[in-house]
Amino acid sequence: AQRVTQPEKLLSVFKGAPVELKCNYSYSGSPELFWYVQYSRQRLQLLLRHISRESIKGFTADLNKGETSFHLKKPFAQEEDSAMYYCALRGAQKLVFGQGTRLTINP
Amino acid sequence: GAVVSQHPSWVICKSGTSVKIECRSLDFQATTMFWYRQFPKQSLMLMATSNEGSKATYEQGVEKDKFLINHASLTLSTLTVTSAHPEDSSFYICSALPGGTSTDTQYFGPGTRLTVL
């Protein structure tokens, strides 16, 4: 079975501080992990995926198979980063989402 | 970029009536579309996978006779909530997967909020 856990429902940090949104997964096969973001009153959109190993808007995420984690990080938070973030796992051709973390960046 | 629309964006109906929600890929063809349901402050739960020209695949626990899915064209999938009841009130989101390309990125619609009185 596929399962994604985001332990923090809410996360609040000050502008300029580092941010880490935690994501752990459970899947017996080889997973594909994603981070999706939903800004206020906008639709869900892909932020990044582990296969690409890219940095989007200053965010990075590394897949750690040993710890079954895919934490999202940014060294210096910006106010525009305030949004809802969902970690997702694709296995068996379907996406399973975590509960989401609402990130608030305080000025 | 790839855009997915949903119509209506919100709907209020009486208990016992049926409601149809449309999901359209505006600038690409989608061989596969997905329907999700999201309760307040909860995550997206996959309801079904819709493939153009074939029957939808429903997730465990989702009543296929209650949530009718039709994917009659490469740009349109519809979700009909039959005999809606207050417990069906939720936020319904679709996503579309472009066909004929190497990308496996799903593009999401803005969602439809259904309120059943």
mmCIF file of N, CA and C in Angstrom, chain A residues 21-60:
data_model
loop_
_atom_site.group_PDB
_atom_site.id
_atom_site.type_symbol
_atom_site.label_atom_id
_atom_site.label_comp_id
_atom_site.label_asym_id
_atom_site.label_seq_id
_atom_site.Cartn_x
_atom_site.Cartn_y
_atom_site.Cartn_z
ATOM 1 N N LEU A 21 9.936 21.238 5.360
ATOM 2 C CA LEU A 21 8.636 20.573 5.463
ATOM 3 C C LEU A 21 8.895 19.076 5.347
ATOM 4 N N LYS A 22 8.446 18.365 6.341
ATOM 5 C CA LYS A 22 8.761 16.937 6.408
ATOM 6 C C LYS A 22 7.736 16.078 5.646
ATOM 7 N N CYS A 23 8.282 15.030 5.049
ATOM 8 C CA CYS A 23 7.447 14.067 4.338
ATOM 9 C C CYS A 23 8.083 12.694 4.475
ATOM 10 N N ASN A 24 7.303 11.746 4.921
ATOM 11 C CA ASN A 24 7.747 10.348 4.967
ATOM 12 C C ASN A 24 6.765 9.501 4.176
ATOM 13 N N TYR A 25 7.266 8.446 3.606
ATOM 14 C CA TYR A 25 6.405 7.627 2.765
ATOM 15 C C TYR A 25 6.567 6.153 3.081
ATOM 16 N N SER A 26 5.595 5.404 2.620
ATOM 17 C CA SER A 26 5.634 3.956 2.737
ATOM 18 C C SER A 26 5.182 3.377 1.408
ATOM 19 N N TYR A 27 6.066 2.595 0.823
ATOM 20 C CA TYR A 27 5.728 1.978 -0.473
ATOM 21 C C TYR A 27 6.691 0.834 -0.721
ATOM 22 N N SER A 28 6.183 -0.270 -1.145
ATOM 23 C CA SER A 28 7.012 -1.471 -1.305
ATOM 24 C C SER A 28 7.842 -1.453 -2.571
ATOM 25 N N GLY A 29 7.410 -0.667 -3.558
ATOM 26 C CA GLY A 29 8.140 -0.637 -4.816
ATOM 27 C C GLY A 29 9.085 0.540 -4.879
ATOM 28 N N SER A 30 9.468 0.909 -6.088
ATOM 29 C CA SER A 30 10.342 2.049 -6.295
ATOM 30 C C SER A 30 9.484 3.301 -6.434
ATOM 31 N N PRO A 31 9.569 4.214 -5.513
ATOM 32 C CA PRO A 31 8.620 5.337 -5.513
ATOM 33 C C PRO A 31 9.039 6.503 -6.390
ATOM 34 N N GLU A 32 8.042 7.241 -6.815
ATOM 35 C CA GLU A 32 8.292 8.555 -7.402
ATOM 36 C C GLU A 32 7.665 9.572 -6.462
ATOM 37 N N LEU A 33 8.449 10.509 -6.009
ATOM 38 C CA LEU A 33 7.967 11.477 -5.040
ATOM 39 C C LEU A 33 7.869 12.863 -5.643
ATOM 40 N N PHE A 34 6.858 13.587 -5.191
ATOM 41 C CA PHE A 34 6.589 14.918 -5.699
ATOM 42 C C PHE A 34 6.243 15.849 -4.542
ATOM 43 N N TRP A 35 6.453 17.124 -4.788
ATOM 44 C CA TRP A 35 5.891 18.157 -3.924
ATOM 45 C C TRP A 35 4.989 19.036 -4.780
ATOM 46 N N TYR A 36 3.761 19.209 -4.279
ATOM 47 C CA TYR A 36 2.803 20.097 -4.911
ATOM 48 C C TYR A 36 2.559 21.281 -3.983
ATOM 49 N N VAL A 37 2.220 22.414 -4.584
ATOM 50 C CA VAL A 37 1.954 23.610 -3.794
ATOM 51 C C VAL A 37 0.620 24.211 -4.241
ATOM 52 N N GLN A 38 -0.087 24.756 -3.272
ATOM 53 C CA GLN A 38 -1.350 25.435 -3.565
ATOM 54 C C GLN A 38 -1.342 26.779 -2.873
ATOM 55 N N TYR A 39 -1.172 27.832 -3.668
ATOM 56 C CA TYR A 39 -1.221 29.183 -3.139
ATOM 57 C C TYR A 39 -2.678 29.577 -2.911
ATOM 58 N N SER A 40 -2.863 30.619 -2.132
ATOM 59 C CA SER A 40 -4.212 31.042 -1.771
ATOM 60 C C SER A 40 -5.074 31.276 -3.003
ATOM 61 N N ARG A 41 -6.206 30.604 -3.047
ATOM 62 C CA ARG A 41 -7.192 30.750 -4.115
ATOM 63 C C ARG A 41 -6.669 30.337 -5.488
ATOM 64 N N GLN A 42 -5.670 29.484 -5.496
ATOM 65 C CA GLN A 42 -5.174 28.964 -6.766
ATOM 66 C C GLN A 42 -5.260 27.442 -6.762
ATOM 67 N N ARG A 43 -5.090 26.876 -7.910
ATOM 68 C CA ARG A 43 -5.157 25.431 -8.006
ATOM 69 C C ARG A 43 -3.842 24.787 -7.598
ATOM 70 N N LEU A 44 -3.916 23.510 -7.395
ATOM 71 C CA LEU A 44 -2.738 22.729 -7.052
ATOM 72 C C LEU A 44 -1.770 22.711 -8.243
ATOM 73 N N GLN A 45 -0.504 22.884 -7.974
ATOM 74 C CA GLN A 45 0.482 22.840 -9.052
ATOM 75 C C GLN A 45 1.744 22.137 -8.588
ATOM 76 N N LEU A 46 2.408 21.511 -9.530
ATOM 77 C CA LEU A 46 3.624 20.780 -9.227
ATOM 78 C C LEU A 46 4.748 21.745 -8.881
ATOM 79 N N LEU A 47 5.424 21.477 -7.775
ATOM 80 C CA LEU A 47 6.566 22.294 -7.386
ATOM 81 C C LEU A 47 7.850 21.627 -7.858
ATOM 82 N N LEU A 48 8.053 20.394 -7.426
ATOM 83 C CA LEU A 48 9.210 19.674 -7.920
ATOM 84 C C LEU A 48 9.018 18.171 -7.733
ATOM 85 N N ARG A 49 9.898 17.428 -8.358
ATOM 86 C CA ARG A 49 9.828 15.969 -8.328
ATOM 87 C C ARG A 49 11.219 15.428 -8.091
ATOM 88 N N HIS A 50 11.321 14.310 -7.446
ATOM 89 C CA HIS A 50 12.639 13.826 -7.043
ATOM 90 C C HIS A 50 13.468 13.398 -8.248
ATOM 91 N N ILE A 51 12.817 12.953 -9.312
ATOM 92 C CA ILE A 51 13.560 12.481 -10.474
ATOM 93 C C ILE A 51 14.367 13.620 -11.104
ATOM 94 N N SER A 52 13.802 14.811 -11.076
ATOM 95 C CA SER A 52 14.454 15.929 -11.744
ATOM 96 C C SER A 52 15.643 16.460 -10.971
ATOM 97 N N ARG A 53 15.624 16.249 -9.654
ATOM 98 C CA ARG A 53 16.708 16.744 -8.798
ATOM 99 C C ARG A 53 16.975 18.226 -9.072
ATOM 100 N N GLU A 54 15.918 18.970 -9.173
ATOM 101 C CA GLU A 54 16.056 20.386 -9.492
ATOM 102 C C GLU A 54 15.689 21.244 -8.296
ATOM 103 N N SER A 55 15.996 22.533 -8.445
ATOM 104 C CA SER A 55 15.610 23.507 -7.428
ATOM 105 C C SER A 55 14.606 24.461 -8.058
ATOM 106 N N ILE A 56 13.442 24.540 -7.448
ATOM 107 C CA ILE A 56 12.396 25.414 -7.955
ATOM 108 C C ILE A 56 12.070 26.435 -6.886
ATOM 109 N N LYS A 57 12.141 27.710 -7.252
ATOM 110 C CA LYS A 57 11.852 28.801 -6.319
ATOM 111 C C LYS A 57 12.693 28.681 -5.053
ATOM 112 N N GLY A 58 13.874 28.130 -5.201
ATOM 113 C CA GLY A 58 14.779 28.005 -4.070
ATOM 114 C C GLY A 58 14.556 26.770 -3.229
ATOM 115 N N PHE A 59 13.526 25.994 -3.564
ATOM 116 C CA PHE A 59 13.219 24.774 -2.822
ATOM 117 C C PHE A 59 13.961 23.577 -3.412
ATOM 118 N N THR A 60 14.396 22.697 -2.550
ATOM 119 C CA THR A 60 14.977 21.434 -2.965
ATOM 120 C C THR A 60 14.402 20.327 -2.098
#
